[in-house]
């Protein structure tokens, strides 16, 4: 990096091509910080959210962005594709902002705590965009509770709030036990309260693992007290604390694509934003990985329909990117699916490190096989045509299968066999997660998203946008 580089725009100007910059990022593997990798073993923890109950610790890997003031609702309405016409206090929705050209910048959960008080919880790109937008002409107060450092190296870590989820078929019995009686009934993605070890904590009703459950949060000073009480109450119901390894693959079953590339690296309208973003932040260091390669950064941008967010788009309000989004034909867009990988091809990948005479393939880690922050693998049909992009890959111990979340051409029916190209061309990039390797065309079957029948049949789709 040249001297005098101060912001993302400087970094991009210095690099010449955003694709080359991001594909050779030296960021390293994406880490879910602070939470141990495993408490028992990741297979047991994954199976528990299907058969018993789990405690997800979401305290450390997301930004909490508190937005309040007279113009808070207007800022959110003019930044996201979501309608704010019906957004009562004590409810939440999945919030999706897009660029002026209609590419998704990120997403996360937006909570309405009071009439003029909100909190956005998610990864940095959407939080950064909201922070920038809120610094303009809006009468708002914005406060950031930053993601914990990936590698704290023994230094004390603190947050403004802790955040847990209790999920699984036994979740509700645990919730009522710890509460000391029945819990106030609230609707899906509605908020309430729970009593835990004498603490009154906030709750959000949903079912991330396919069964009814709660997300709960409270002041960080009560973290240990609340966590201990939950684990003690859940002991008789088989409650398992989930480590970072298992947590990272739950999305393979539920169908949410975690980290699309933020669509902010091009376009003159976003130059002021790129000049505002830091030279060492998420957008500047994000690691782009996979077999799909294009010289145009725009080919990595995804619109709401490609990510399964089309139902959130409401044209009843003005927002950044509205004209571009309104011009998109939803029926012509790629759609989100799950790709179920061929077991023999997976075995070939897994056996590769133990075969000194065979080709070396890009390492397939378990249960999360992604080796970049934003992952793009080419999906080819039987004739070798590009028909989609595989965006998040791993292994489900519940389904006993390798799965990837993908976006594919609208005319590609379920049940079609495709090829996912695993590994990068020309031996791979300079990312720290990559060693020289050959590519492998992995057979996969186009399947529903969510893939898990349990989730499809019992988890209400997120149509609260």
XYZ file of C-alpha atoms in Angstrom:
465
model
C 0.000 0.000 0.000
C 1.386 3.391 -0.972
C 2.167 6.148 1.501
C -0.634 8.639 1.929
C -3.422 6.082 1.522
C -6.179 7.266 3.861
C -9.448 5.721 2.723
C -11.010 2.962 0.635
C -10.949 5.077 -2.529
C -7.208 5.579 -2.085
C -6.760 1.816 -1.648
C -8.713 1.118 -4.836
C -6.829 3.758 -6.804
C -3.548 2.311 -5.570
C -4.557 -1.271 -6.451
C -5.841 -0.505 -9.916
C -8.455 -3.291 -10.004
C -10.771 -4.023 -7.054
C -11.030 -7.693 -8.043
C -7.260 -8.220 -7.854
C -7.140 -6.388 -4.524
C -9.874 -8.465 -2.890
C -8.934 -11.816 -4.406
C -5.435 -11.464 -2.957
C -6.449 -10.054 0.420
C -4.155 -10.970 3.293
C -6.967 -10.858 5.840
C -6.864 -14.576 6.595
C -9.741 -16.837 7.548
C -12.999 -15.306 8.755
C -13.173 -15.810 12.527
C -16.165 -15.841 14.869
C -14.371 -14.157 17.772
C -14.086 -14.940 21.488
C -16.502 -17.905 21.526
C -14.540 -21.218 21.739
C -14.339 -23.288 18.564
C -16.078 -26.225 20.277
C -17.558 -26.950 23.689
C -17.971 -30.690 23.092
C -17.541 -31.394 19.381
C -19.104 -29.591 16.460
C -21.045 -32.670 15.251
C -22.769 -33.076 18.610
C -23.519 -29.358 18.768
C -25.016 -29.310 15.244
C -27.205 -32.361 15.909
C -28.472 -30.774 19.138
C -30.296 -27.967 17.344
C -32.284 -30.606 15.463
C -32.858 -33.081 18.306
C -32.757 -31.149 21.607
C -31.758 -27.508 22.085
C -28.756 -25.215 21.697
C -27.477 -21.964 23.101
C -26.009 -19.787 20.351
C -23.696 -17.017 21.580
C -24.039 -14.101 19.150
C -22.456 -11.569 21.457
C -19.207 -10.924 19.639
C -19.304 -11.253 15.849
C -21.749 -8.501 14.896
C -21.975 -4.723 15.129
C -24.732 -3.236 17.281
C -25.661 0.096 15.698
C -27.977 2.169 17.885
C -29.978 4.763 15.930
C -32.275 7.208 17.705
C -33.846 10.617 17.247
C -36.668 12.364 15.363
C -35.326 11.361 11.928
C -34.337 7.778 12.778
C -37.287 6.167 11.011
C -36.827 8.414 7.959
C -33.131 7.497 7.729
C -33.981 3.795 7.784
C -36.830 4.172 5.313
C -34.662 6.118 2.854
C -31.778 3.634 3.154
C -33.445 0.205 2.952
C -35.620 -1.589 0.398
C -37.976 -2.463 3.270
C -41.217 -0.617 3.853
C -41.454 1.188 7.189
C -45.197 1.833 6.821
C -45.911 -1.002 9.272
C -43.130 -1.276 11.797
C -44.579 -1.200 15.305
C -42.518 -0.740 18.440
C -41.288 -4.079 19.836
C -40.922 -5.723 16.433
C -38.036 -6.481 14.097
C -37.369 -7.029 10.419
C -34.520 -8.127 8.186
C -33.129 -4.870 6.817
C -31.582 -4.727 3.326
C -29.875 -1.599 1.923
C -28.771 -1.411 -1.718
C -26.463 0.808 -3.750
C -27.747 3.445 -6.205
C -27.359 0.745 -8.905
C -29.443 -1.782 -6.935
C -26.696 -4.090 -5.631
C -27.073 -5.372 -2.079
C -24.672 -3.707 0.388
C -25.451 -6.060 3.266
C -28.235 -7.068 5.585
C -29.025 -7.585 9.243
C -31.803 -7.487 11.803
C -33.365 -4.145 12.647
C -35.132 -3.865 16.018
C -37.580 -1.089 16.900
C -37.093 -0.610 20.635
C -39.184 2.561 21.028
C -40.906 5.168 18.860
C -37.609 6.902 17.974
C -35.140 4.204 19.023
C -33.763 1.386 16.864
C -30.813 -0.987 16.833
C -29.352 -2.636 13.740
C -27.472 -5.891 14.372
C -25.306 -7.364 11.627
C -22.015 -7.315 9.800
C -20.061 -4.153 9.144
C -21.053 -3.228 5.547
C -24.685 -2.327 6.279
C -23.752 -0.713 9.609
C -21.090 1.390 7.879
C -23.515 2.532 5.188
C -26.137 3.519 7.790
C -23.503 5.388 9.815
C -22.386 7.324 6.739
C -25.920 8.122 5.655
C -26.882 9.206 9.167
C -24.023 11.693 9.278
C -25.685 13.736 6.524
C -28.787 15.872 7.106
C -30.723 13.605 9.472
C -31.514 14.607 13.041
C -30.320 11.347 14.572
C -27.900 10.057 17.165
C -25.840 7.036 16.098
C -23.817 4.947 18.526
C -21.705 1.942 17.530
C -20.962 -1.091 19.659
C -18.234 -2.607 17.488
C -17.671 -6.267 16.706
C -15.170 -7.865 19.064
C -11.639 -8.235 17.648
C -11.028 -11.477 15.757
C -7.816 -12.150 17.633
C -7.918 -10.469 21.052
C -4.722 -12.278 22.167
C -5.789 -12.510 25.786
C -6.889 -8.889 26.094
C -10.217 -8.338 27.894
C -13.186 -8.039 25.553
C -16.349 -6.168 26.421
C -19.529 -5.241 24.583
C -22.460 -3.002 25.366
C -24.849 -5.968 25.275
C -24.669 -9.764 25.221
C -26.864 -11.618 22.736
C -27.935 -15.283 22.933
C -30.320 -17.536 21.048
C -32.118 -20.559 22.521
C -33.186 -22.821 19.653
C -34.385 -26.379 19.037
C -37.408 -28.571 19.791
C -36.804 -28.335 23.566
C -36.175 -24.585 23.520
C -39.580 -23.512 24.789
C -39.482 -25.856 27.785
C -36.128 -24.330 28.764
C -37.418 -20.801 28.251
C -40.422 -21.371 30.522
C -38.313 -23.125 33.144
C -35.802 -20.292 33.363
C -38.641 -17.767 33.411
C -40.318 -19.574 36.297
C -43.575 -19.970 34.402
C -45.308 -19.275 31.075
C -43.693 -16.641 28.859
C -45.668 -13.717 27.494
C -46.851 -14.910 24.056
C -45.626 -12.771 21.172
C -45.897 -13.238 17.415
C -43.132 -14.144 14.996
C -40.404 -11.469 14.912
C -42.087 -9.655 17.769
C -40.336 -8.664 20.977
C -41.152 -9.309 24.604
C -39.460 -9.893 27.957
C -38.061 -12.830 29.885
C -36.873 -13.221 33.465
C -33.469 -14.937 33.787
C -31.747 -15.228 37.185
C -33.536 -12.127 38.416
C -32.714 -10.121 35.290
C -35.445 -8.815 32.995
C -34.123 -9.258 29.461
C -35.471 -8.417 26.013
C -36.582 -11.163 23.639
C -37.229 -11.656 19.929
C -39.415 -14.578 18.839
C -38.192 -16.600 15.881
C -36.857 -20.042 14.969
C -33.410 -19.997 13.406
C -32.830 -23.765 13.770
C -36.280 -24.810 12.560
C -38.176 -24.864 15.876
C -39.682 -22.028 17.944
C -37.070 -20.193 19.956
C -35.956 -16.848 21.303
C -33.142 -14.416 20.789
C -32.440 -12.611 24.058
C -30.162 -9.749 25.042
C -29.194 -7.602 27.985
C -26.347 -5.519 29.463
C -22.941 -7.135 29.077
C -22.220 -6.965 32.824
C -24.837 -9.730 33.312
C -23.339 -12.027 30.633
C -21.954 -14.721 32.945
C -24.942 -14.677 35.286
C -27.484 -15.136 32.489
C -25.444 -17.686 30.528
C -24.885 -19.844 33.612
C -28.592 -19.761 34.470
C -29.593 -20.770 30.941
C -27.165 -23.683 30.841
C -28.268 -24.909 34.262
C -31.961 -24.713 33.330
C -31.317 -26.480 30.044
C -29.285 -29.352 31.422
C -32.257 -31.735 31.771
C -33.439 -30.873 28.254
C -30.126 -31.614 26.521
C -29.153 -27.976 25.953
C -25.744 -27.708 24.267
C -23.672 -24.514 24.096
C -22.600 -24.051 20.479
C -19.034 -23.173 19.553
C -17.846 -21.084 16.628
C -17.287 -24.067 14.327
C -20.840 -25.385 14.571
C -22.426 -21.920 14.631
C -20.838 -20.992 11.326
C -22.594 -23.803 9.441
C -26.169 -23.473 10.766
C -26.977 -21.246 7.813
C -26.493 -24.182 5.420
C -29.714 -25.672 6.776
C -31.684 -22.438 7.215
C -30.713 -20.969 3.826
C -29.408 -17.498 4.720
C -26.378 -16.363 2.677
C -24.186 -14.523 5.205
C -21.678 -12.374 3.336
C -22.446 -11.081 -0.140
C -19.808 -8.731 -1.487
C -20.944 -5.176 -0.595
C -21.796 -3.400 -3.856
C -19.792 -0.265 -3.077
C -16.532 -0.541 -5.031
C -17.669 1.261 -8.190
C -19.968 4.028 -9.338
C -19.336 7.751 -9.078
C -22.340 8.256 -6.794
C -20.596 6.208 -4.090
C -17.211 7.928 -4.356
C -17.905 10.131 -1.290
C -18.747 6.978 0.671
C -15.552 5.247 -0.415
C -13.622 8.364 0.617
C -15.316 8.163 4.013
C -14.566 4.445 4.566
C -11.226 3.601 6.146
C -8.213 2.139 4.378
C -8.138 -0.896 6.674
C -11.836 -1.582 7.266
C -14.050 -4.486 6.184
C -14.524 -3.208 2.639
C -10.789 -2.643 2.048
C -9.605 -5.992 3.431
C -12.529 -8.289 2.516
C -11.236 -11.558 1.028
C -12.910 -12.576 -2.229
C -12.509 -16.301 -2.970
C -13.531 -18.997 -5.405
C -13.425 -20.252 -8.961
C -15.553 -17.501 -10.497
C -13.249 -14.808 -11.864
C -14.158 -11.616 -13.682
C -12.187 -8.419 -14.246
C -15.371 -6.434 -13.494
C -16.180 -5.991 -9.816
C -19.803 -5.399 -10.788
C -20.076 -9.069 -11.794
C -19.778 -9.929 -8.088
C -22.658 -7.677 -7.023
C -25.964 -9.373 -6.191
C -29.453 -7.889 -6.263
C -32.160 -8.641 -3.669
C -33.858 -11.366 -5.730
C -30.604 -13.290 -6.245
C -30.196 -13.514 -2.462
C -33.814 -14.403 -1.729
C -34.739 -10.917 -0.497
C -37.155 -10.045 -3.301
C -40.183 -10.228 -1.014
C -38.671 -7.485 1.159
C -38.619 -4.984 -1.712
C -41.441 -2.478 -1.373
C -41.747 0.470 -3.754
C -44.093 2.402 -1.449
C -41.272 4.737 -0.386
C -38.229 6.510 -1.770
C -34.868 4.937 -0.960
C -31.336 4.836 -2.304
C -31.410 2.597 -5.366
C -35.186 2.661 -5.790
C -35.143 3.457 -9.521
C -32.599 0.733 -10.214
C -34.521 -1.838 -8.170
C -37.830 -0.860 -9.785
C -36.314 -1.486 -13.227
C -35.383 -5.096 -12.371
C -37.628 -7.866 -13.723
C -37.935 -10.235 -10.736
C -38.877 -13.205 -12.917
C -35.663 -12.933 -14.940
C -33.345 -12.992 -11.912
C -31.306 -15.833 -10.539
C -32.898 -17.418 -7.474
C -31.511 -18.771 -4.219
C -31.171 -22.571 -3.939
C -29.183 -25.180 -2.042
C -26.734 -27.381 -3.930
C -26.401 -30.891 -2.473
C -22.888 -32.094 -3.257
C -22.139 -35.581 -4.543
C -20.843 -37.817 -1.742
C -18.180 -39.515 -3.909
C -16.802 -36.163 -5.059
C -16.753 -34.911 -1.474
C -14.855 -38.046 -0.440
C -12.326 -37.340 -3.192
C -11.789 -33.837 -1.845
C -11.453 -35.008 1.742
C -9.026 -37.785 0.801
C -6.777 -35.471 -1.203
C -4.513 -34.383 1.714
C -3.711 -38.043 2.465
C -2.814 -38.960 -1.140
C 0.779 -37.890 -1.905
C 0.540 -39.130 -5.506
C -2.773 -37.552 -6.512
C -3.713 -33.979 -7.370
C -3.884 -31.532 -4.486
C -7.209 -29.753 -4.238
C -8.127 -26.602 -2.338
C -8.628 -27.745 1.262
C -12.244 -28.503 2.193
C -12.531 -27.745 5.893
C -15.297 -29.119 8.096
C -17.892 -27.970 8.830
C -17.251 -24.555 7.191
C -15.322 -24.915 3.937
C -15.287 -21.232 2.934
C -11.791 -19.793 2.543
C -12.780 -16.187 1.934
C -15.173 -13.678 3.457
C -17.180 -13.442 0.214
C -17.165 -16.675 -1.789
C -17.986 -17.112 -5.462
C -17.662 -20.535 -7.119
C -18.816 -21.111 -10.700
C -21.827 -23.392 -11.194
C -21.874 -25.035 -14.636
C -24.508 -27.050 -16.489
C -23.837 -30.271 -18.401
C -22.602 -28.263 -21.404
C -20.156 -26.203 -19.362
C -22.245 -23.023 -19.372
C -22.218 -20.767 -16.307
C -25.680 -21.102 -14.745
C -25.074 -19.707 -11.268
C -22.761 -18.924 -8.397
C -22.128 -20.989 -5.273
C -21.785 -18.530 -2.389
C -21.380 -20.420 0.917
C -20.172 -23.995 1.375
C -19.870 -26.487 4.209
C -21.062 -29.714 5.758
C -24.251 -30.433 7.697
C -23.976 -33.151 10.334
C -27.783 -33.285 10.441
C -28.142 -33.919 6.714
C -24.834 -35.822 6.538
C -24.071 -33.952 3.341
C -21.921 -31.213 1.910
C -24.129 -28.295 0.910
C -23.653 -24.913 -0.643
C -26.003 -21.957 -0.885
C -26.177 -20.646 -4.422
C -28.001 -18.368 -6.809
C -28.896 -19.969 -10.153
C -30.651 -19.133 -13.398
C -34.448 -18.961 -13.049
C -35.038 -21.726 -15.632
C -32.884 -24.292 -13.776
C -35.353 -26.712 -12.163
C -34.945 -28.452 -8.834
C -33.338 -31.850 -9.287
C -30.947 -30.708 -12.018
C -27.386 -31.991 -11.689
C -24.760 -29.258 -12.059
C -21.030 -28.925 -11.471
C -19.531 -26.656 -8.813
C -15.947 -25.741 -9.675
C -14.052 -26.064 -6.381
C -10.752 -24.215 -6.141
C -9.287 -21.219 -7.901
C -7.769 -21.155 -11.398
C -4.030 -21.155 -12.113
C -3.110 -22.757 -8.810
C -4.872 -20.169 -6.665
C -4.440 -16.617 -5.436
C -2.101 -15.178 -2.806
C -4.672 -15.345 0.004
C -3.265 -16.781 3.212
C -6.005 -19.445 3.187
C -4.885 -20.810 -0.196
C -2.055 -23.164 -1.126
C -1.236 -24.228 -4.729
C -3.925 -26.610 -5.915
C -5.900 -27.985 -8.842
C -9.577 -27.397 -9.448
C -12.221 -30.120 -9.162
C -15.643 -30.152 -10.810
C -17.975 -31.393 -8.062
C -21.348 -32.834 -9.011
C -24.283 -31.296 -7.130
C -28.071 -31.410 -7.286
C -30.163 -28.233 -7.320
C -32.302 -28.420 -4.169
C -34.625 -26.169 -2.143
C -33.494 -23.409 0.194
C -33.919 -23.955 3.090
C -32.585 -27.458 2.436
C -33.678 -28.944 5.727
C -37.219 -30.310 5.571
C -37.540 -29.479 9.274
C -36.818 -25.817 8.603
C -38.963 -25.633 5.457
C -41.979 -27.136 7.191
C -41.782 -25.447 10.598
C -39.883 -22.178 10.208
C -41.971 -19.285 9.027
C -40.230 -17.564 6.088
C -38.837 -14.123 6.806
C -41.459 -12.096 4.994
C -41.383 -9.273 7.494
C -39.460 -6.872 5.251
